[in-house]
Coordinates of C-alpha atoms (C1' of nucleotides) in Angstrom, one line a residue:
Chain W
M30 CA -0.2 0.0 0.1
A31 CA 1.3 3.4 -1.1
R32 CA -0.5 5.2 1.7
L33 CA 1.3 3.5 4.7
P34 CA 4.2 6.2 4.5
V35 CA 1.7 8.9 4.6
Y36 CA 0.1 7.4 7.5
L37 CA 3.4 6.8 9.2
R38 CA 4.4 10.4 8.8
A39 CA 1.0 11.7 10.3
L40 CA 1.6 9.2 13.2
N41 CA 5.2 10.7 13.8
S42 CA 3.9 14.2 13.5
L43 CA 1.2 13.3 16.1
L44 CA 4.0 11.9 18.6
E45 CA 5.8 15.1 18.2
S46 CA 2.6 17.0 19.4
E47 CA 2.8 14.3 22.6
I48 CA -0.7 13.1 21.1
R49 CA -0.6 9.4 22.5
S50 CA -4.0 8.2 21.1
C51 CA -6.3 9.1 18.3
S52 CA -9.3 8.3 16.3
S53 CA -9.3 7.1 12.7
E54 CA -11.1 10.7 12.0
E55 CA -8.0 12.5 13.4
L56 CA -5.4 10.4 11.8
A57 CA -7.2 10.6 8.5
T58 CA -7.5 14.4 8.7
A59 CA -3.7 14.4 9.4
A60 CA -3.0 12.2 6.8
G61 CA -5.5 13.9 4.2
V62 CA -7.6 10.9 3.3
N63 CA -11.1 9.7 4.4
S64 CA -11.3 8.0 7.6
A65 CA -13.4 4.8 6.0
K66 CA -10.3 4.6 3.7
L67 CA -7.9 4.6 6.6
R68 CA -9.6 2.0 8.6
K69 CA -9.9 -0.2 5.9
D70 CA -6.0 0.3 5.3
L71 CA -5.1 -0.5 8.9
S72 CA -7.6 -3.5 9.2
H73 CA -5.7 -5.0 6.3
L74 CA -2.6 -5.1 8.7
G75 CA -4.5 -6.4 11.6
S76 CA -6.5 -5.2 14.4
Y77 CA -4.3 -2.5 16.1
G78 CA -7.3 -0.4 17.1
T79 CA -9.5 -0.5 20.1
R80 CA -13.4 -0.1 19.5
G81 CA -14.8 2.9 21.4
V82 CA -11.4 4.5 21.8
G83 CA -9.1 4.7 18.8
Y84 CA -5.6 3.9 18.2
D85 CA -2.5 4.2 20.4
V86 CA -0.1 6.0 18.1
E87 CA 3.3 4.8 19.3
Y88 CA 1.9 1.0 19.1
L89 CA 0.4 1.7 15.6
R90 CA 3.5 3.4 14.5
Y91 CA 5.5 0.5 15.3
Q92 CA 3.1 -1.8 13.5
I93 CA 3.2 0.1 10.4
S94 CA 7.0 0.4 10.3
R95 CA 7.3 -3.0 10.8
E96 CA 4.9 -3.7 8.0
I97 CA 6.9 -1.7 5.6
G98 CA 10.0 -3.2 6.7
L99 CA 11.6 -0.3 8.4
T100 CA 12.6 -2.1 11.4
Q101 CA 15.4 -3.5 9.4
D102 CA 18.4 -2.0 8.0
W103 CA 18.5 -0.9 4.4
P104 CA 21.8 -0.2 2.9
V105 CA 21.3 2.0 -0.2
V106 CA 23.8 3.2 -2.8
I107 CA 23.3 6.3 -5.1
V108 CA 24.6 6.4 -8.4
G109 CA 25.0 9.9 -10.3
I110 CA 26.3 12.6 -7.8
G111 CA 25.0 15.8 -9.7
N112 CA 23.0 18.3 -8.1
L113 CA 20.2 15.9 -7.6
G114 CA 22.4 13.0 -6.3
H115 CA 24.0 15.6 -4.1
A116 CA 20.6 16.8 -2.7
L117 CA 19.6 13.1 -2.3
A118 CA 22.7 12.1 -0.4
N119 CA 22.1 15.0 2.1
Y120 CA 18.5 14.5 2.4
S121 CA 17.5 13.5 6.0
G122 CA 14.5 11.2 5.0
F123 CA 17.2 9.2 3.2
T124 CA 19.4 8.6 6.0
S125 CA 16.7 8.4 8.6
R126 CA 14.3 5.5 9.4
G127 CA 16.3 2.3 8.3
F128 CA 17.8 3.4 5.2
R129 CA 21.6 4.1 5.1
T130 CA 23.4 5.5 2.2
V131 CA 26.4 3.4 2.0
A132 CA 28.1 4.8 -1.1
L133 CA 28.0 7.5 -3.6
L134 CA 29.2 6.6 -7.2
D135 CA 29.9 8.5 -10.2
A136 CA 31.5 8.0 -13.6
D137 CA 33.4 11.1 -13.7
A138 CA 36.8 10.3 -12.2
T139 CA 37.7 13.8 -11.6
R140 CA 35.2 13.8 -8.6
H141 CA 36.2 10.4 -7.0
G142 CA 37.3 11.3 -3.5
E143 CA 35.2 14.2 -3.3
L144 CA 33.7 14.3 0.1
V145 CA 29.5 14.7 -0.1
A146 CA 27.4 14.0 3.1
G147 CA 30.2 12.5 4.8
L148 CA 30.7 9.9 2.1
K149 CA 33.6 9.8 -0.6
I150 CA 32.4 9.8 -4.2
R151 CA 33.7 6.5 -5.5
G152 CA 34.0 4.9 -8.9
F153 CA 31.0 3.2 -10.8
H154 CA 33.1 0.3 -11.3
E155 CA 33.0 -0.3 -7.7
L156 CA 29.3 -1.2 -7.6
S157 CA 29.3 -4.8 -7.6
A158 CA 31.8 -4.9 -4.6
I159 CA 29.9 -2.5 -2.6
V160 CA 26.7 -4.2 -3.2
H161 CA 28.0 -7.4 -2.1
E162 CA 30.1 -5.9 1.0
H163 CA 27.1 -4.2 2.3
G164 CA 24.3 -6.4 1.2
V165 CA 22.6 -3.4 -0.7
A166 CA 19.2 -3.9 -2.0
I167 CA 18.1 -0.6 -3.1
G168 CA 19.8 1.5 -5.7
V169 CA 19.0 5.0 -6.5
I170 CA 19.8 6.2 -10.1
A171 CA 20.4 10.1 -10.2
T172 CA 22.3 10.1 -13.6
P173 CA 21.4 11.9 -16.8
A174 CA 18.9 10.0 -18.9
A175 CA 21.2 8.7 -21.3
A176 CA 23.2 6.7 -18.7
A177 CA 20.2 5.4 -16.7
Q178 CA 19.6 2.1 -18.6
S179 CA 22.9 1.0 -18.4
V180 CA 23.5 2.0 -14.6
C181 CA 20.1 0.3 -13.9
D182 CA 21.6 -3.0 -15.9
E183 CA 24.8 -3.0 -13.9
M184 CA 22.7 -2.6 -10.6
V185 CA 20.6 -5.4 -11.7
A186 CA 23.6 -7.6 -12.6
A187 CA 25.3 -6.7 -9.1
G188 CA 22.2 -8.4 -7.4
I189 CA 20.2 -5.0 -6.7
R190 CA 16.3 -5.6 -7.0
S191 CA 14.8 -2.1 -6.2
V192 CA 15.4 0.9 -7.9
L193 CA 14.8 4.3 -7.6
N194 CA 14.8 6.2 -10.7
F195 CA 15.2 10.0 -11.0
A196 CA 16.3 10.0 -14.5
P197 CA 13.7 11.0 -17.1
M198 CA 13.8 7.5 -18.8
V199 CA 11.6 4.6 -18.7
L200 CA 13.9 1.6 -17.4
S201 CA 13.4 -2.0 -18.4
V202 CA 14.0 -4.4 -16.0
P203 CA 14.1 -8.4 -15.7
E204 CA 11.0 -10.1 -13.8
G205 CA 11.4 -9.7 -10.1
V206 CA 12.9 -5.9 -10.2
D207 CA 11.1 -3.2 -9.0
V208 CA 11.5 0.2 -10.3
R209 CA 10.0 3.2 -9.0
M210 CA 10.3 6.3 -11.2
V211 CA 10.2 9.8 -9.8
D212 CA 9.6 12.3 -12.8
L213 CA 10.1 16.0 -11.4
S214 CA 9.0 17.4 -15.0
S215 CA 5.8 15.2 -15.2
E216 CA 4.6 16.4 -11.8
L217 CA 4.8 19.9 -13.1
Q218 CA 3.1 18.8 -16.1
I219 CA 0.2 17.4 -14.3
L220 CA -0.1 20.6 -12.2
A221 CA -0.2 22.6 -15.6
Y222 CA -2.7 20.5 -16.8
H223 CA -4.8 21.4 -14.0
E224 CA -4.0 24.8 -14.1
Q225 CA -5.0 25.1 -17.4
R226 CA -8.5 24.0 -16.8
K227 CA -8.7 26.6 -13.8
A228 CA -7.4 29.6 -15.9
P229 CA -10.8 30.2 -17.8
L230 CA -12.2 31.6 -14.3
H231 CA -9.5 34.5 -14.7
P232 CA -9.4 35.3 -18.5
E233 CA -7.5 38.2 -18.1
A234 CA -4.6 36.9 -15.8
A235 CA -2.9 39.9 -17.1
P236 CA 0.8 38.8 -16.2
T237 CA 1.8 42.6 -16.3
G238 CA 0.8 43.7 -13.0
T239 CA -2.3 42.0 -12.1
A240 CA -2.9 38.5 -11.1
G241 CA -6.5 38.6 -10.9
V242 CA -9.3 40.9 -11.7
A243 CA -7.7 44.5 -12.5
Chain U
M26 CA -4.7 11.9 -16.9
A27 CA -1.2 11.4 -15.0
R28 CA -0.2 9.2 -18.1
L29 CA -0.1 11.9 -20.6
P30 CA 3.4 13.0 -19.4
V31 CA 4.5 9.5 -19.9
Y32 CA 3.4 9.3 -23.5
L33 CA 4.9 12.6 -24.4
R34 CA 7.9 11.4 -23.2
A35 CA 7.8 8.3 -25.2
L36 CA 6.7 10.3 -28.3
N37 CA 9.9 12.4 -27.6
S38 CA 12.0 9.5 -27.6
L39 CA 10.6 7.9 -30.8
L40 CA 11.2 11.4 -32.5
E41 CA 14.7 11.2 -31.5
S42 CA 15.0 8.1 -33.4
E43 CA 13.4 9.6 -36.4
I44 CA 10.2 7.6 -36.0
R45 CA 7.3 9.4 -37.6
S46 CA 4.4 6.9 -37.3
C47 CA 3.6 4.2 -34.7
S48 CA 0.9 1.8 -33.5
S49 CA -0.6 1.9 -30.3
E50 CA 1.2 -1.1 -29.5
E51 CA 4.8 0.2 -30.1
L52 CA 4.0 3.4 -28.3
A53 CA 2.5 1.6 -25.4
T54 CA 5.6 -0.7 -25.3
A55 CA 7.8 2.4 -25.2
A56 CA 5.6 3.9 -22.6
G57 CA 5.3 0.8 -20.6
V58 CA 1.4 0.4 -20.5
N59 CA -1.1 -2.0 -22.0
S60 CA -2.0 -0.7 -25.7
A61 CA -5.7 -0.7 -25.0
K62 CA -5.4 1.5 -22.2
L63 CA -3.2 3.7 -24.3
R64 CA -5.9 3.8 -26.9
K65 CA -8.5 4.6 -24.5
D66 CA -6.5 7.2 -23.0
L67 CA -5.8 9.0 -26.3
S68 CA -9.4 8.4 -27.7
H69 CA -10.5 10.6 -24.8
L70 CA -8.3 13.6 -26.0
G71 CA -9.8 13.1 -29.6
S72 CA -9.4 11.0 -32.7
Y73 CA -6.0 11.7 -33.6
G74 CA -5.2 8.4 -34.9
T75 CA -5.9 6.6 -38.1
R76 CA -7.2 3.4 -38.5
G77 CA -5.4 0.8 -40.1
V78 CA -2.2 2.9 -39.9
G79 CA -1.6 4.2 -36.3
Y80 CA -0.4 7.7 -34.7
D81 CA 1.7 10.2 -36.4
V82 CA 4.2 10.8 -33.9
E83 CA 4.7 14.6 -34.6
Y84 CA 1.1 15.3 -34.8
L85 CA 0.1 13.5 -31.5
R86 CA 2.9 14.7 -29.7
Y87 CA 1.5 18.3 -30.2
Q88 CA -2.0 17.4 -29.6
I89 CA -0.7 16.0 -26.0
S90 CA 1.4 18.8 -25.4
R91 CA -1.5 21.1 -26.2
E92 CA -3.9 18.9 -23.9
I93 CA -1.3 19.2 -21.2
G94 CA -0.9 23.2 -21.5
L95 CA 2.7 22.7 -22.7
T96 CA 2.1 25.1 -25.6
Q97 CA 1.9 27.9 -23.1
D98 CA 4.4 29.5 -20.9
W99 CA 4.4 28.4 -17.4
P100 CA 6.4 31.1 -15.2
V101 CA 7.6 29.1 -11.6
V102 CA 9.0 30.1 -8.5
I103 CA 11.1 27.9 -6.3
V104 CA 11.0 28.7 -2.8
G105 CA 13.8 27.0 -0.5
I106 CA 17.1 27.0 -2.3
G107 CA 18.9 24.3 -0.3
N108 CA 20.4 21.1 -1.9
L109 CA 17.1 20.2 -3.3
G110 CA 16.1 23.7 -4.4
H111 CA 19.6 24.1 -6.0
A112 CA 19.0 20.9 -7.9
L113 CA 15.5 21.7 -9.2
A114 CA 16.7 24.9 -10.3
N115 CA 19.4 23.5 -12.5
Y116 CA 17.0 20.2 -13.6
S117 CA 16.4 20.7 -17.2
G118 CA 13.2 19.3 -17.2
F119 CA 11.9 22.3 -15.3
T120 CA 13.3 24.8 -17.6
S121 CA 12.3 23.1 -20.8
R122 CA 9.0 22.3 -22.3
G123 CA 7.0 25.7 -21.2
F124 CA 8.1 25.8 -17.8
R125 CA 10.5 28.7 -17.1
T126 CA 11.9 29.6 -13.5
V127 CA 11.4 33.1 -12.9
A128 CA 12.9 33.4 -9.3
L129 CA 14.5 31.6 -6.6
L130 CA 13.5 32.3 -3.0
D131 CA 15.2 31.9 0.2
A132 CA 14.4 33.0 3.7
D133 CA 18.3 33.0 4.5
A134 CA 19.5 36.6 3.8
T135 CA 23.2 35.5 3.8
R136 CA 22.7 33.9 0.7
H137 CA 20.6 36.5 -1.1
G138 CA 22.3 37.8 -4.4
E139 CA 24.1 34.2 -4.9
L140 CA 23.9 33.2 -8.3
V141 CA 22.3 29.6 -9.0
A142 CA 21.5 28.4 -12.3
G143 CA 21.8 32.2 -13.6
L144 CA 19.1 33.4 -11.3
K145 CA 20.0 35.5 -8.2
I146 CA 18.7 34.2 -4.9
R147 CA 16.0 36.6 -3.6
G148 CA 14.3 37.0 -0.4
F149 CA 11.0 35.4 0.4
H150 CA 9.3 38.7 1.1
E151 CA 9.6 39.4 -2.6
L152 CA 7.2 36.5 -3.4
S153 CA 4.1 38.5 -3.7
A154 CA 5.6 41.0 -6.2
I155 CA 7.3 38.3 -8.2
V156 CA 4.1 36.5 -8.4
H157 CA 2.1 39.6 -9.7
E158 CA 5.1 40.5 -12.2
H159 CA 5.5 37.4 -13.8
G160 CA 2.1 36.1 -13.5
V161 CA 3.2 32.8 -11.7
A162 CA 0.8 29.9 -11.4
I163 CA 3.0 27.2 -10.3
G164 CA 5.3 27.4 -6.9
V165 CA 7.5 24.8 -5.9
I166 CA 8.4 24.4 -2.3
A167 CA 11.7 22.7 -1.3
T168 CA 11.9 24.2 2.1
P169 CA 12.5 22.0 5.4
A170 CA 9.0 20.6 6.7
A171 CA 8.6 23.1 9.3
A172 CA 8.5 26.0 6.7
A173 CA 6.4 24.4 4.3
Q174 CA 3.0 25.4 5.5
S175 CA 3.7 28.8 6.0
V176 CA 5.5 29.2 2.7
C177 CA 2.4 27.7 1.1
D178 CA 0.0 29.9 3.0
E179 CA 2.1 32.8 1.3
M180 CA 2.0 31.4 -2.1
V181 CA -1.8 31.1 -2.0
A182 CA -2.2 34.6 -0.7
A183 CA -0.2 35.7 -3.5
G184 CA -2.4 34.2 -6.2
I185 CA -0.7 30.7 -6.6
R186 CA -3.1 27.9 -7.3
S187 CA -0.9 25.1 -7.9
V188 CA 1.9 24.0 -5.6
L189 CA 4.6 21.2 -5.9
N190 CA 5.6 20.2 -2.6
F191 CA 8.9 18.5 -2.1
A192 CA 8.8 19.1 2.0
P193 CA 7.8 15.9 3.9
M194 CA 4.7 17.5 5.3
V195 CA 1.0 17.4 4.4
L196 CA -0.1 20.8 3.3
S197 CA -3.4 22.1 3.7
V198 CA -4.9 24.4 1.1
P199 CA -8.1 26.2 0.4
E200 CA -10.6 25.0 -2.2
G201 CA -9.5 25.7 -5.5
V202 CA -5.7 25.0 -4.9
D203 CA -3.9 22.0 -6.3
V204 CA -1.0 20.4 -4.3
R205 CA 1.3 17.6 -5.5
M206 CA 3.4 16.0 -3.0
V207 CA 6.7 14.4 -4.1
D208 CA 8.0 12.6 -1.0
L209 CA 11.3 11.0 -1.7
S210 CA 11.4 9.2 1.6
S211 CA 7.9 7.6 0.9
E212 CA 9.3 6.1 -2.8
L213 CA 12.0 4.4 -0.5
Q214 CA 9.7 3.0 1.9
I215 CA 7.4 1.8 -1.1
L216 CA 10.5 0.0 -2.4
A217 CA 11.5 -1.4 1.1
Y218 CA 7.8 -3.1 1.6
H219 CA 8.1 -4.8 -1.7
E220 CA 11.9 -5.5 -1.1
Q221 CA 10.9 -7.2 2.2
R222 CA 8.3 -9.4 0.8
K223 CA 10.9 -10.6 -1.8
A224 CA 13.6 -11.5 0.7
P225 CA 12.6 -14.6 1.7
L226 CA 13.0 -16.1 -1.8
H227 CA 16.6 -16.0 -1.2
P228 CA 17.3 -16.9 2.3
E229 CA 21.2 -16.8 2.0
A230 CA 21.3 -14.1 -0.4
A231 CA 24.8 -14.6 0.7
P232 CA 26.7 -11.5 0.0
T233 CA 30.4 -12.0 0.4
G234 CA 30.5 -10.3 3.7
T235 CA 27.1 -10.9 5.5
A236 CA 23.9 -8.9 5.1
G237 CA 21.4 -11.5 6.2
V238 CA 22.5 -14.6 8.2
A239 CA 25.8 -14.9 9.7
Chain L
dT13 C1' -6.5 -6.2 -44.5
dC14 C1' -4.9 -3.7 -40.5
dA15 C1' -5.0 -1.0 -36.4
dT16 C1' -8.1 2.5 -34.1
dG17 C1' -11.8 3.7 -31.2
dT18 C1' -15.3 1.8 -28.2
dG19 C1' -19.0 -0.9 -25.7
dA20 C1' -19.3 -4.5 -22.5
dA21 C1' -17.1 -7.5 -19.1
dC22 C1' -14.0 -7.5 -15.5
dA23 C1' -11.2 -5.8 -11.9
dT24 C1' -9.9 -2.6 -8.1
dA25 C1' -10.6 1.2 -5.1
dT26 C1' -13.5 4.1 -2.6
dT27 C1' -17.4 5.4 0.1
dC28 C1' -21.3 4.1 2.9
dA29 C1' -23.7 2.5 7.0
dC30 C1' -23.8 -0.4 10.7
dA31 C1' -22.8 -4.4 13.6
dG32 C1' -20.0 -5.8 17.2
dC33 C1' -17.0 -4.6 20.8
dT34 C1' -15.0 -1.5 24.8
Chain M
dA25 C1' -22.0 6.2 23.8
dG26 C1' -18.4 5.8 20.9
dC27 C1' -15.2 4.2 17.3
dT28 C1' -13.3 0.5 15.0
dG29 C1' -13.9 -3.2 11.6
dT30 C1' -16.1 -4.8 7.9
dG31 C1' -20.0 -6.5 4.3
dA32 C1' -22.6 -4.3 0.9
dA33 C1' -23.1 -0.7 -2.5
dT34 C1' -20.8 2.4 -5.6
dA35 C1' -17.3 4.5 -8.3
dT36 C1' -13.4 4.2 -10.9
dG37 C1' -10.2 2.1 -13.8
dT38 C1' -8.3 -1.8 -16.7
dT39 C1' -8.8 -5.3 -20.1
dC40 C1' -11.2 -7.6 -23.8
dA41 C1' -12.8 -8.4 -28.1
dC42 C1' -14.9 -6.7 -32.2
dA43 C1' -17.3 -3.3 -35.2
dT44 C1' -16.0 0.6 -37.9
dG45 C1' -13.4 2.9 -41.2
dA46 C1' -9.0 4.0 -43.6

DNA sequence: TCATGTGAACATATTCACAGCT
DNA sequence: AGCTGTGAATATGTTCACATGA
């Protein structure tokens, strides 16, 4: 379920507010979903609530973490340390919660040895050794589109079975390998699509000095 | 439809290979979807194919671009020029295809004036003026989670009705405003979830060292 | 003859509404 | 009394299979 991480985030945010218990209604609001949907999703994991009372925040948080697999260690390797790879290496969401970046690889030899987020950039040819040494199961591709498929092939050859792809390029992988694509420009396009349909409401969006009505 | 950008990318890639015409089958393969789904999606836009022949790549590309709204100019403002904002400012997918970054804003005054991707970083307080001056309709939030909601509120107050949020935080917005959330750590969590379910298949995935059993 | 466009069949997801437990 | 967990109802999305038209 793609919504579990959202619930987890909502639970963490409740914990920060020292809230120990909550109803499906409250949690649903915090997560931005319908309460019936939330209850159905959670009931799929097991019966972790108490009728008439609600859910224990800490307990539910642990159960969802366990379901997702965050109670174990996930070594990650990032390939392509350009602007985006650099940002990912420093992104706290990547280093927390069981994910641990064990290596940063780049094809550009002039950058090898450079320190990013406390790790030295290493050569792409070291991929296989690193994957085996650390038991890496998840690879992140932040290279240009042209390099993405061959990087992906190498990852798969090294034994990686889960790939997070930021390159604007559809990757083909063998059966049993998962790829998730994060396409930054698609997201903008989807916004533009909706925005275009709203626009008629403000026929003179008059860029000069007036966003709305003049 | 969230798949239009995918089709568009596939068409662009076909054009690069000098392919002028294609069947729904070919395009569907390039886009990684089922051909019936592709035909249904396209038929929803209009009848742009030719029975017995297929689709004209260039023509279809234009029609999809128009449908998404990429034939017009979309000024974009990015708030939060940390590692991620920096990467976004330099990301070619953001500057191409009708999207034009008109300003980079950051709350940290010590960074104002710094040049990133050819633009000077400016103060967050200039948001409203910039939105009105350029007719900005899309705002990108790349700030820490703690600042995201207030940045979003300011954006909405300035007239922005489409927000792309990279901060790990659910934003609440008034009716009529669209938010798309790109949550990098959720993506990793979803991979971990599937990975966890695969793992049992290889009890001794036996990396040289020892990722699993000792 | 061939591939699109589409109704009809199927599958999945969401929401409703309430029985059952605390 | 109140809130979860869930079957039944609805809505949405996908795939099949073929009539239609180039």
